[in-house]
Coordinates of C-alpha atoms in Angstrom, one line a residue:
Chain L
M26 CA 0.0 0.0 0.0
D27 CA 3.0 2.3 0.2
K28 CA 2.5 3.4 -3.4
N29 CA -0.5 5.4 -2.0
A30 CA 2.0 7.8 -0.6
T31 CA 3.7 8.2 -4.0
H32 CA 0.8 8.1 -6.4
H33 CA -2.1 9.6 -4.6
H34 CA -2.8 13.0 -6.0
E35 CA -4.1 15.9 -3.9
S36 CA -4.5 17.8 -7.1
H37 CA -6.5 21.0 -7.5
T38 CA -6.8 20.5 -11.2
P39 CA -10.2 19.2 -12.4
P40 CA -10.3 15.5 -12.5
L41 CA -10.2 13.8 -15.9
L42 CA -13.2 11.7 -15.0
Q43 CA -16.0 13.3 -13.0
A44 CA -19.2 11.5 -12.5
T45 CA -21.9 12.7 -10.2
G46 CA -25.3 11.3 -9.1
L47 CA -25.2 8.3 -11.5
V48 CA -28.5 6.3 -11.5
K49 CA -29.3 3.3 -13.7
T50 CA -32.3 1.0 -13.6
L51 CA -32.2 -2.2 -15.8
G52 CA -35.5 -4.0 -15.9
A53 CA -37.1 -3.5 -12.5
K54 CA -33.9 -3.3 -10.6
R55 CA -32.0 -0.1 -9.7
V56 CA -28.5 -1.3 -10.5
V57 CA -26.7 1.9 -9.8
D58 CA -28.1 4.3 -7.2
N59 CA -26.6 7.8 -6.9
I60 CA -22.9 7.0 -7.4
D61 CA -20.2 9.7 -7.7
L62 CA -16.7 9.0 -9.2
T63 CA -13.7 11.0 -9.9
C64 CA -10.3 10.1 -11.2
Q65 CA -7.3 12.4 -11.7
A66 CA -4.5 12.2 -14.2
G67 CA -1.9 9.6 -13.1
E68 CA -4.3 8.0 -10.7
V69 CA -5.8 4.5 -10.5
L70 CA -9.2 4.3 -9.0
G71 CA -10.2 0.8 -8.0
L72 CA -13.8 -0.1 -8.0
L73 CA -14.5 -3.0 -5.8
G74 CA -17.6 -4.9 -4.8
P75 CA -19.2 -8.3 -5.0
N76 CA -21.0 -9.6 -8.1
G77 CA -24.1 -7.5 -8.8
A78 CA -22.7 -4.5 -6.9
G79 CA -23.0 -2.3 -10.0
K80 CA -19.3 -2.0 -11.0
T81 CA -19.6 -2.9 -14.7
T82 CA -22.8 -0.9 -15.1
T83 CA -21.2 2.2 -13.5
L84 CA -18.2 1.7 -15.8
R85 CA -20.4 1.3 -18.9
M86 CA -22.2 4.5 -18.1
C87 CA -18.9 6.3 -17.7
Y88 CA -17.5 5.3 -21.1
G89 CA -20.8 6.0 -22.8
Y90 CA -21.9 2.5 -23.5
L91 CA -25.0 2.8 -21.4
R92 CA -27.0 6.0 -20.9
A93 CA -27.4 7.1 -17.3
D94 CA -31.0 7.5 -16.2
A95 CA -29.7 10.4 -14.0
G96 CA -26.4 12.1 -13.3
H97 CA -23.6 13.8 -15.1
I98 CA -20.4 12.4 -16.6
S99 CA -17.6 14.4 -18.0
I100 CA -14.3 13.3 -19.5
A101 CA -11.7 16.0 -19.4
G102 CA -14.5 18.5 -19.2
H103 CA -16.6 17.1 -22.0
D104 CA -20.1 15.9 -21.2
I105 CA -20.5 12.2 -22.3
A106 CA -24.1 12.8 -23.2
T107 CA -24.0 16.1 -25.0
Q108 CA -20.4 16.1 -26.3
A109 CA -20.2 12.4 -27.0
D110 CA -17.7 12.5 -29.8
K111 CA -15.2 14.7 -27.9
A112 CA -15.6 12.8 -24.7
R113 CA -15.3 9.4 -26.4
R114 CA -12.2 10.5 -28.3
L115 CA -10.5 10.9 -24.9
L116 CA -11.3 7.6 -23.4
G117 CA -10.3 4.0 -23.9
V118 CA -11.9 0.8 -22.8
C119 CA -10.8 -2.7 -22.0
T120 CA -14.0 -4.7 -21.6
Q121 CA -14.5 -7.7 -19.3
D122 CA -15.0 -10.0 -22.3
D123 CA -12.5 -10.2 -25.1
T124 CA -14.1 -7.9 -27.7
Y125 CA -11.3 -7.8 -30.1
D126 CA -12.1 -8.4 -33.8
N127 CA -11.0 -11.9 -34.7
D128 CA -11.4 -11.2 -38.4
F129 CA -8.2 -9.2 -38.1
T130 CA -4.7 -10.0 -37.0
V131 CA -3.3 -8.6 -33.8
R132 CA -1.8 -5.7 -35.8
G133 CA -5.0 -5.4 -37.8
N134 CA -7.0 -5.0 -34.6
L135 CA -5.0 -2.0 -33.6
E136 CA -5.2 -0.5 -37.1
Q137 CA -9.0 -1.1 -37.2
T138 CA -9.5 0.3 -33.7
G139 CA -7.5 3.4 -34.7
R140 CA -10.0 3.9 -37.6
Y141 CA -12.9 4.3 -35.1
Y142 CA -11.5 7.6 -33.9
R143 CA -11.5 11.1 -35.2
P144 CA -9.3 13.2 -35.2
R145 CA -7.2 10.3 -36.4
Q146 CA -4.2 9.4 -34.3
A147 CA -1.2 11.0 -35.8
D148 CA 1.4 8.6 -37.1
L149 CA -0.8 5.6 -36.3
P150 CA 1.5 2.9 -37.9
A151 CA 4.5 4.1 -35.7
R152 CA 2.2 4.2 -32.6
I153 CA 1.1 0.6 -33.4
D154 CA 4.7 -0.6 -33.8
A155 CA 5.6 1.0 -30.5
L156 CA 2.6 -0.6 -28.7
L157 CA 3.2 -4.0 -30.2
K158 CA 6.8 -3.9 -28.9
R159 CA 5.9 -2.4 -25.5
F160 CA 3.0 -4.9 -24.9
G161 CA 5.2 -7.9 -26.0
L162 CA 2.8 -8.5 -29.0
A163 CA 5.3 -8.0 -31.8
P164 CA 6.0 -11.7 -32.3
Y165 CA 2.3 -12.3 -32.7
A166 CA 1.5 -9.2 -34.8
H167 CA 0.4 -11.3 -37.8
Q168 CA -1.6 -13.9 -35.9
K169 CA -5.3 -13.9 -35.2
P170 CA -6.1 -13.0 -31.6
D171 CA -7.9 -16.3 -30.9
T172 CA -4.5 -18.1 -31.3
L173 CA -3.0 -16.1 -28.4
S174 CA -2.8 -17.2 -24.7
G175 CA -5.2 -15.6 -22.3
G176 CA -2.5 -13.2 -21.0
Y177 CA -1.6 -12.0 -24.5
K178 CA -5.3 -11.6 -25.4
R179 CA -5.7 -9.2 -22.4
R180 CA -2.6 -7.3 -23.5
L181 CA -4.1 -6.9 -26.9
M182 CA -7.3 -5.6 -25.3
I183 CA -5.4 -3.1 -23.3
A184 CA -3.3 -2.1 -26.3
R185 CA -6.6 -1.5 -28.2
A186 CA -7.8 0.7 -25.4
V187 CA -4.8 3.0 -25.6
V188 CA -4.0 3.0 -29.4
H189 CA -5.6 6.4 -29.9
Q190 CA -3.7 7.9 -26.9
P191 CA -6.7 8.6 -24.6
S192 CA -6.6 10.5 -21.3
V193 CA -8.9 8.1 -19.3
V194 CA -8.8 4.4 -19.5
F195 CA -11.5 2.0 -18.1
L196 CA -10.3 -1.5 -17.3
D197 CA -13.1 -3.9 -16.5
E198 CA -11.6 -6.9 -14.7
P199 CA -8.5 -6.9 -16.9
T200 CA -6.9 -9.9 -15.3
T201 CA -9.8 -12.2 -14.7
G202 CA -8.9 -15.8 -15.7
L203 CA -5.2 -15.2 -16.0
D204 CA -2.4 -17.2 -14.4
P205 CA -0.3 -15.4 -11.8
Q206 CA 2.6 -14.7 -14.2
A207 CA 0.3 -13.2 -16.8
R208 CA -1.5 -11.1 -14.1
V209 CA 1.8 -9.6 -13.0
A210 CA 2.7 -8.7 -16.6
V211 CA -0.7 -6.9 -17.0
W212 CA -0.2 -5.1 -13.6
E213 CA 3.2 -3.9 -14.9
L214 CA 1.5 -2.5 -18.0
I215 CA -1.2 -0.8 -16.0
N216 CA 1.5 0.8 -13.8
T217 CA 3.3 2.2 -16.9
L218 CA 0.1 3.6 -18.2
R219 CA -0.4 5.4 -14.8
D220 CA 3.1 6.7 -15.0
E221 CA 2.3 8.2 -18.4
G222 CA -0.4 10.3 -16.7
L223 CA -3.5 8.4 -17.7
A224 CA -6.5 8.4 -15.4
I225 CA -7.3 4.7 -14.9
V226 CA -10.5 3.3 -13.5
L227 CA -10.2 -0.4 -12.7
T228 CA -12.7 -3.0 -11.5
T229 CA -11.5 -6.2 -10.1
H230 CA -12.4 -9.1 -7.9
Y231 CA -8.8 -9.7 -6.9
M232 CA -8.1 -8.1 -3.6
D233 CA -4.3 -8.3 -4.1
E234 CA -4.7 -6.6 -7.5
A235 CA -6.8 -3.8 -6.1
A236 CA -4.3 -3.3 -3.2
R237 CA -1.3 -3.3 -5.5
L238 CA -2.6 -1.1 -8.3
S239 CA -5.2 1.3 -6.8
D240 CA -4.3 4.7 -5.4
R241 CA -7.9 5.0 -4.1
L242 CA -10.7 2.5 -3.7
Q243 CA -14.4 2.9 -4.0
V244 CA -16.4 0.0 -2.7
L245 CA -19.8 -0.6 -4.2
Q246 CA -22.6 -2.6 -2.6
D247 CA -26.1 -2.9 -4.0
G248 CA -25.5 -0.1 -6.5
R249 CA -24.3 2.4 -3.9
V250 CA -20.9 3.5 -2.6
R251 CA -20.3 1.6 0.6
A252 CA -16.9 3.2 1.3
A253 CA -14.4 5.3 -0.5
G254 CA -10.8 6.6 0.0
L255 CA -7.4 5.2 0.6
A256 CA -7.3 1.4 1.1
Q257 CA -6.5 1.6 4.8
D258 CA -9.3 4.1 5.4
V259 CA -11.8 2.0 3.5
L260 CA -10.8 -1.1 5.5
G261 CA -11.1 0.8 8.8
D262 CA -14.6 2.1 7.8
V263 CA -16.0 -1.2 6.6
V264 CA -14.0 -3.9 8.5
G265 CA -12.6 -2.4 11.7
E266 CA -9.1 -2.0 13.2
H267 CA -8.3 -5.7 13.8
V268 CA -9.2 -9.1 12.6
V269 CA -9.2 -12.0 15.1
L270 CA -8.8 -15.5 13.7
L271 CA -10.1 -18.5 15.7
A272 CA -9.5 -22.1 14.8
A273 CA -12.9 -23.5 14.0
R274 CA -12.1 -26.9 15.6
A275 CA -11.0 -25.4 19.0
P276 CA -13.4 -26.6 21.8
E277 CA -14.1 -23.1 23.1
T278 CA -14.7 -21.5 19.7
P279 CA -18.5 -22.1 19.6
N280 CA -18.9 -20.2 23.0
A281 CA -16.8 -17.4 21.6
L282 CA -18.8 -17.2 18.5
D283 CA -22.0 -16.9 20.5
W284 CA -20.4 -14.2 22.5
F285 CA -19.4 -12.3 19.4
R286 CA -22.9 -12.6 17.9
K287 CA -24.5 -11.3 21.0
R288 CA -22.3 -8.2 20.7
G289 CA -23.5 -7.8 17.2
D290 CA -20.3 -8.8 15.5
K291 CA -20.5 -10.9 12.3
P292 CA -18.0 -13.9 12.4
A293 CA -17.2 -15.3 8.9
Q294 CA -15.8 -18.7 8.4
V295 CA -13.0 -19.1 5.9
L296 CA -11.9 -22.8 5.6
A297 CA -10.5 -23.8 9.0
N298 CA -10.8 -20.4 10.7
W299 CA -13.4 -17.9 11.9
H300 CA -12.6 -14.3 11.1
I301 CA -14.0 -11.6 13.4
A302 CA -13.4 -7.9 12.7
L303 CA -13.1 -5.9 15.9
D304 CA -12.2 -2.4 17.1
A305 CA -9.7 -1.9 19.9
P306 CA -12.2 -2.0 22.8
G307 CA -13.9 -5.1 21.3
L308 CA -10.5 -6.8 21.1
A309 CA -9.8 -6.0 24.7
A310 CA -13.2 -7.3 25.8
F311 CA -12.7 -10.5 23.9
V312 CA -9.3 -11.1 25.5
A313 CA -10.8 -10.5 28.9
A314 CA -13.7 -12.8 28.2
F315 CA -11.7 -15.7 26.8
P316 CA -8.3 -15.6 28.4
S317 CA -7.4 -19.2 27.6
L318 CA -8.6 -19.3 24.0
P319 CA -5.8 -19.4 21.4
Y320 CA -6.3 -16.8 18.7
E321 CA -4.4 -14.7 16.1
V322 CA -4.8 -11.0 15.5
R323 CA -3.8 -9.3 12.2
Q324 CA -4.5 -6.1 10.4
P325 CA -7.6 -6.2 8.1
N326 CA -7.0 -6.8 4.4
L327 CA -9.3 -6.5 1.3
D328 CA -10.4 -10.1 1.6
D329 CA -11.9 -9.1 5.0
L330 CA -13.6 -6.2 3.3
F331 CA -15.3 -8.6 0.8
L332 CA -16.3 -11.0 3.7
A333 CA -17.7 -8.0 5.6
I334 CA -19.8 -6.9 2.7
A335 CA -20.9 -10.4 1.9
G336 CA -22.0 -10.7 5.5
E337 CA -24.0 -7.5 5.3
D338 CA -25.6 -8.7 2.1
A339 CA -26.6 -12.0 3.7
A340 CA -28.0 -10.2 6.7
Chain C
M1 CA -32.2 12.1 -32.3
N2 CA -32.7 11.9 -36.0
P3 CA -32.3 8.1 -36.8
Y4 CA -31.4 8.7 -40.4
L5 CA -28.6 11.3 -40.0
P6 CA -26.0 8.8 -38.7
A7 CA -26.1 7.1 -42.2
F8 CA -24.0 10.0 -43.4
Q9 CA -21.6 10.3 -40.5
W10 CA -18.0 9.0 -40.6
Q11 CA -18.5 6.4 -37.9
S12 CA -21.0 4.5 -40.2
R13 CA -18.5 4.6 -43.0
A14 CA -15.8 3.3 -40.6
V15 CA -18.0 0.3 -39.8
L16 CA -18.8 -0.2 -43.5
G17 CA -15.1 0.0 -44.2
R18 CA -14.4 -2.7 -41.6
H19 CA -16.8 -5.1 -43.3
L20 CA -15.4 -4.3 -46.7
R21 CA -11.9 -4.9 -45.5
V22 CA -12.8 -8.3 -44.1
H23 CA -14.7 -9.2 -47.2
M24 CA -11.9 -8.2 -49.6
R25 CA -9.4 -10.4 -47.7
N26 CA -11.6 -13.4 -48.6
W27 CA -12.6 -12.2 -52.0
H28 CA -11.5 -15.4 -53.8
T29 CA -13.9 -17.6 -51.7
V30 CA -16.8 -15.2 -51.1
T31 CA -17.1 -14.3 -54.8
L32 CA -17.9 -17.9 -55.7
P33 CA -21.6 -18.0 -54.5
P34 CA -22.7 -14.8 -56.3
V35 CA -21.1 -16.1 -59.6
C36 CA -22.2 -19.7 -59.3
E37 CA -25.7 -19.3 -58.0
P38 CA -27.2 -17.2 -60.9
L39 CA -25.2 -19.4 -63.3
I40 CA -26.7 -22.6 -61.9
L41 CA -30.2 -21.1 -61.7
L42 CA -30.1 -19.8 -65.3
L43 CA -28.7 -23.1 -66.6
A44 CA -30.9 -25.4 -64.5
F45 CA -34.2 -23.4 -64.6
G46 CA -33.8 -21.0 -67.5
V47 CA -32.3 -23.4 -69.9
G48 CA -33.1 -26.9 -68.5
L49 CA -36.6 -26.3 -67.2
G50 CA -37.3 -23.7 -69.8
E51 CA -36.9 -26.3 -72.6
Q52 CA -39.4 -28.6 -70.9
I53 CA -42.1 -25.9 -70.3
G54 CA -41.7 -23.9 -73.4
D55 CA -43.0 -20.3 -73.5
L56 CA -44.8 -18.7 -70.6
T57 CA -47.6 -16.2 -70.9
W58 CA -46.7 -12.9 -69.3
H59 CA -49.1 -9.9 -69.6
D60 CA -50.7 -11.7 -72.5
K61 CA -47.3 -12.0 -74.3
P62 CA -45.5 -15.3 -75.0
I63 CA -42.1 -15.2 -73.3
D64 CA -39.2 -17.6 -73.2
Y65 CA -38.6 -18.8 -69.6
L66 CA -34.9 -17.9 -69.6
H67 CA -35.9 -14.4 -70.7
Y68 CA -38.5 -14.2 -67.9
L69 CA -36.0 -15.5 -65.3
G70 CA -33.0 -13.3 -66.0
P71 CA -34.2 -10.0 -64.7
G72 CA -36.1 -11.8 -61.9
I73 CA -32.8 -13.3 -60.7
L74 CA -31.3 -9.9 -60.6
A75 CA -34.0 -8.6 -58.3
Y76 CA -34.0 -11.8 -56.1
T77 CA -30.2 -11.6 -55.7
V78 CA -30.5 -8.1 -54.2
F79 CA -33.3 -9.3 -51.9
M80 CA -31.7 -12.5 -50.6
S81 CA -28.1 -11.2 -50.2
S82 CA -29.0 -8.1 -48.3
F83 CA -31.5 -9.9 -46.0
F84 CA -29.2 -12.8 -45.3
Q85 CA -26.2 -10.5 -44.6
S86 CA -28.1 -8.2 -42.2
L87 CA -29.8 -11.1 -40.5
F88 CA -27.3 -14.0 -40.2
A89 CA -24.0 -12.3 -40.5
A90 CA -25.0 -9.3 -38.4
F91 CA -26.4 -11.6 -35.7
I92 CA -23.1 -13.5 -35.6
R93 CA -21.2 -10.3 -35.3
M94 CA -23.5 -9.0 -32.6
H95 CA -24.0 -12.1 -30.5
F96 CA -21.0 -14.4 -31.0
Q97 CA -18.1 -12.4 -32.3
K98 CA -18.9 -9.4 -30.0
S99 CA -17.5 -7.1 -32.6
W100 CA -20.4 -4.7 -32.0
E101 CA -19.4 -4.4 -28.4
G102 CA -15.8 -3.7 -29.4
Q103 CA -17.0 -1.0 -31.8
L104 CA -19.3 0.5 -29.2
T105 CA -16.5 1.2 -26.8
T106 CA -15.0 3.7 -29.3
Q107 CA -16.4 6.8 -30.9
V108 CA -18.8 4.5 -32.8
R109 CA -22.4 4.5 -31.4
L110 CA -25.2 2.0 -31.9
E111 CA -26.8 4.0 -34.6
H112 CA -23.6 3.9 -36.6
V113 CA -23.2 0.2 -36.1
V114 CA -26.8 -0.3 -37.4
W115 CA -26.3 2.0 -40.4
G116 CA -22.8 0.4 -41.0
E117 CA -24.4 -3.0 -41.1
A118 CA -27.3 -1.9 -43.4
L119 CA -25.0 0.0 -45.7
W120 CA -22.6 -2.9 -45.9
A121 CA -25.5 -5.4 -46.6
A122 CA -26.8 -3.1 -49.4
T123 CA -23.3 -2.6 -50.8
L124 CA -22.6 -6.3 -50.9
A125 CA -26.0 -7.1 -52.4
T126 CA -25.5 -4.5 -55.1
G127 CA -22.1 -5.9 -55.8
Y128 CA -23.5 -9.3 -56.1
A129 CA -26.1 -7.9 -58.5
A130 CA -23.3 -6.6 -60.6
V131 CA -21.8 -10.1 -60.7
V132 CA -25.2 -11.4 -61.8
C133 CA -25.2 -8.8 -64.6
V134 CA -21.9 -10.2 -65.8
V135 CA -23.4 -13.7 -65.9
L136 CA -26.5 -12.4 -67.7
A137 CA -24.1 -10.6 -70.2
V138 CA -22.4 -13.9 -70.9
F139 CA -25.8 -15.4 -71.7
G140 CA -26.5 -12.3 -73.8
L141 CA -23.2 -12.7 -75.8
T142 CA -24.3 -16.2 -76.7
G143 CA -27.6 -14.8 -78.0
A144 CA -29.7 -16.7 -75.5
L145 CA -30.7 -13.6 -73.5
P146 CA -31.1 -10.4 -75.4
L147 CA -31.4 -7.5 -72.9
H148 CA -31.5 -3.7 -73.2
W149 CA -28.1 -3.2 -71.5
G150 CA -28.1 0.6 -71.8
W151 CA -30.6 0.8 -68.9
L152 CA -28.4 -1.0 -66.4
P153 CA -26.7 2.2 -65.0
L154 CA -30.2 3.5 -64.1
V155 CA -31.1 0.3 -62.4
F156 CA -28.2 0.2 -59.9
P157 CA -29.3 3.0 -57.6
L158 CA -32.7 1.4 -57.4
L159 CA -31.1 -2.0 -56.6
F160 CA -29.1 -0.3 -53.8
L161 CA -32.2 1.3 -52.4
G162 CA -34.0 -2.0 -52.4
A163 CA -31.1 -3.8 -50.8
L164 CA -30.9 -1.1 -48.1
M165 CA -34.6 -1.6 -47.3
F166 CA -34.3 -5.4 -47.2
S167 CA -31.3 -5.1 -44.9
A168 CA -33.3 -2.9 -42.5
F169 CA -35.9 -5.7 -42.6
G170 CA -33.1 -8.2 -41.8
L171 CA -31.9 -6.1 -38.9
F172 CA -35.4 -6.1 -37.5
F173 CA -35.2 -9.8 -37.1
T174 CA -31.6 -9.6 -35.8
A175 CA -33.1 -7.4 -33.0
I176 CA -36.0 -9.7 -32.1
L177 CA -34.7 -13.3 -32.6
P178 CA -34.2 -14.9 -29.2
S179 CA -31.3 -17.1 -30.4
I180 CA -29.5 -18.4 -33.5
D181 CA -31.8 -21.5 -33.3
H182 CA -34.6 -19.3 -34.4
I183 CA -32.8 -17.9 -37.4
T184 CA -34.7 -20.1 -39.9
L185 CA -38.0 -18.4 -38.8
P186 CA -37.6 -15.3 -40.9
F187 CA -36.8 -17.4 -43.9
F188 CA -40.2 -19.0 -43.6
L189 CA -42.1 -16.0 -42.4
V190 CA -40.5 -13.4 -44.7
I191 CA -38.3 -14.7 -47.5
M192 CA -40.6 -17.4 -48.8
P193 CA -43.8 -15.3 -48.8
I194 CA -42.1 -12.3 -50.3
G195 CA -40.3 -14.5 -52.8
F196 CA -43.3 -16.5 -53.9
T197 CA -45.4 -13.4 -54.4
S198 CA -42.7 -11.5 -56.3
S199 CA -43.1 -12.9 -59.8
T200 CA -39.4 -13.7 -59.8
Y201 CA -39.6 -17.3 -60.9
F202 CA -43.1 -17.5 -62.4
P203 CA -45.9 -15.2 -63.4
L204 CA -48.6 -14.9 -60.7
P205 CA -52.2 -15.8 -61.4
Q206 CA -54.5 -12.7 -61.3
T207 CA -56.9 -12.9 -58.4
P208 CA -58.2 -10.0 -56.3
V209 CA -56.4 -11.1 -53.1
L210 CA -53.1 -11.8 -54.8
D211 CA -53.3 -8.6 -56.8
A212 CA -53.7 -6.7 -53.5
V213 CA -50.8 -8.6 -51.9
V214 CA -48.3 -8.1 -54.7
L215 CA -49.3 -4.4 -54.9
L216 CA -47.5 -4.0 -51.5
N217 CA -44.5 -6.2 -52.3
P218 CA -41.5 -4.1 -53.3
L219 CA -39.7 -7.2 -54.7
H220 CA -42.6 -7.9 -57.1
H221 CA -42.4 -4.3 -58.4
L222 CA -38.7 -4.5 -58.7
A223 CA -38.8 -7.8 -60.6
E224 CA -41.6 -6.7 -62.9
G225 CA -40.1 -3.3 -63.5
L226 CA -36.7 -4.8 -64.3
R227 CA -38.3 -7.3 -66.7
W228 CA -40.1 -4.5 -68.6
L229 CA -37.0 -2.4 -68.7
L230 CA -34.4 -4.9 -69.6
L231 CA -36.5 -7.1 -71.9
F232 CA -38.5 -4.4 -73.7
G233 CA -36.8 -1.1 -72.8
E234 CA -40.0 0.2 -71.3
L235 CA -39.9 2.3 -68.1
T236 CA -43.1 1.3 -66.3
W237 CA -44.8 2.4 -63.0
H238 CA -43.3 -0.7 -61.2
L239 CA -39.9 0.9 -60.7
P240 CA -41.1 4.1 -59.1
A241 CA -43.6 2.0 -57.1
S242 CA -40.8 -0.2 -55.9
A243 CA -38.6 2.8 -55.0
G244 CA -41.6 4.5 -53.1
L245 CA -42.3 1.3 -51.1
C246 CA -38.7 0.9 -50.3
V247 CA -38.4 4.5 -49.0
V248 CA -41.6 4.2 -46.9
L249 CA -40.5 0.9 -45.4
L250 CA -37.0 2.3 -44.7
L251 CA -38.5 5.3 -43.0
L252 CA -40.5 3.0 -40.8
L253 CA -38.0 0.2 -40.2
V254 CA -34.8 2.2 -39.3
P255 CA -36.3 3.9 -36.2
L256 CA -37.8 0.6 -35.2
D257 CA -34.5 -1.3 -35.7
M258 CA -32.7 1.4 -33.6
R259 CA -35.2 1.1 -30.8
L260 CA -35.3 -2.7 -30.7
L261 CA -31.5 -3.1 -31.1
R262 CA -30.9 -0.6 -28.3
K263 CA -33.0 -2.8 -26.1
R264 CA -31.3 -6.0 -27.4
V265 CA -27.7 -4.7 -27.0
F266 CA -27.9 -2.6 -23.9
G267 CA -30.9 -4.1 -22.2
D268 CA -32.1 -0.5 -22.3
R269 CA -35.3 1.3 -22.9

């Protein structure tokens, strides 16, 4: 999390992405309910939340794929609804599914994507050469995308998203389904895009990914913002200061769980352990109540955040 | 928003260009059907079946079956190719290849994707019609099919307009078909009824009901108009009737396509 100190921007310049009061109803369900988002140049905003929290719908509104029922979205000062062409010229998108064009080669995909933008990217062939080299795609430039491994397909998707040199990039679960090595390679690419000054909005299910890449987090739950800010602040708000781990098979554990539940805590079982988020007074009370019970205490992480939100949803 | 304006915007041309580029890469294989199909039809039906059945009676005139069939095949090619392209190929691109979704994350919007598909289907169908003309010309050179070739340049804009309307019709079904398993339904519900009431392959008997039906069938007017024009050099009311019906149907279908495809693609109102 130390990169928060280096990458977080307390900038007074207007954010490249500014979305306020977003609302979207699909069918009978309000999928997004009054969400605000901002993202500055050189910043990665991580959107987190369980399935159905509204992450992808929020992102799709921000890049103009879906129309917001209410709210306002601007990309570098251009309203996505009323100045669609200008706003869309300044943004790039890597969708959750592979939406490259398999009728073209890897290089052909980048060329064709470039044709979908005006004003045209200056010196597009040279830009494509540079991207192919930088994304490690040069050896596969003349292959069809379907012949690539999952990691290289995602690299192509990200390269397509930036071929026209946008200011804001939306990455919707860019590493889902990749092996660890491929994920790290994609993370490195995302970090270089941040270093170039792009504003990046990222959705992910992987907590380690969110922790490593995001300068700020925004946690969505049931279409609303549950918590927002620096990772540690978000964890403190949603989870608590400490997480106590109890062995599920320990004889005294059921009594301790009853004690926690009476206090209003929400123990969550993960494999062989129970996880209980506590503040400092709660931890002190637990230690006093069960002095002989073995336990571990650690700082909360983003997995605990997901468990906490899932617990709230179940309740 | 005006649903017709995007037809003239650069994004629609970019989508059209994409389809053209993919098609040109496979030109050697994709050109075979438009060349072989009219050739086979003219040989099998025009020459083969024509010898068996002798002359037909068309508007109280005796007419050789091959002569009757030639202009009809030109009209039918435009109809089938544009409908098939905007239904089957567009459905594949929308649903399976996800190339629509890829385009929609750029400066291209849904109205451009729809117009790009329609313009491409119309362009392809008109190109196929040109190939049919070459085949007809080969028959003409042998003396088997004397046509008034000078009228052909006048015909092509009308063929394009008809193809555009039929592609809008195809996109209507692309929007409402639940899955690829239902893709044969429009062929039974649309292609066969329109085709059989179009006077393409045989003259229709004159009954009050059939007369009323064919009056509203743009393919019938196109086939009949082309027949009068190319066989006898006569410009009849069928061609303006076909153009008028195509324009009216286009004006109705395009906004409907946009609305239904918006719902289909975005799950949106």
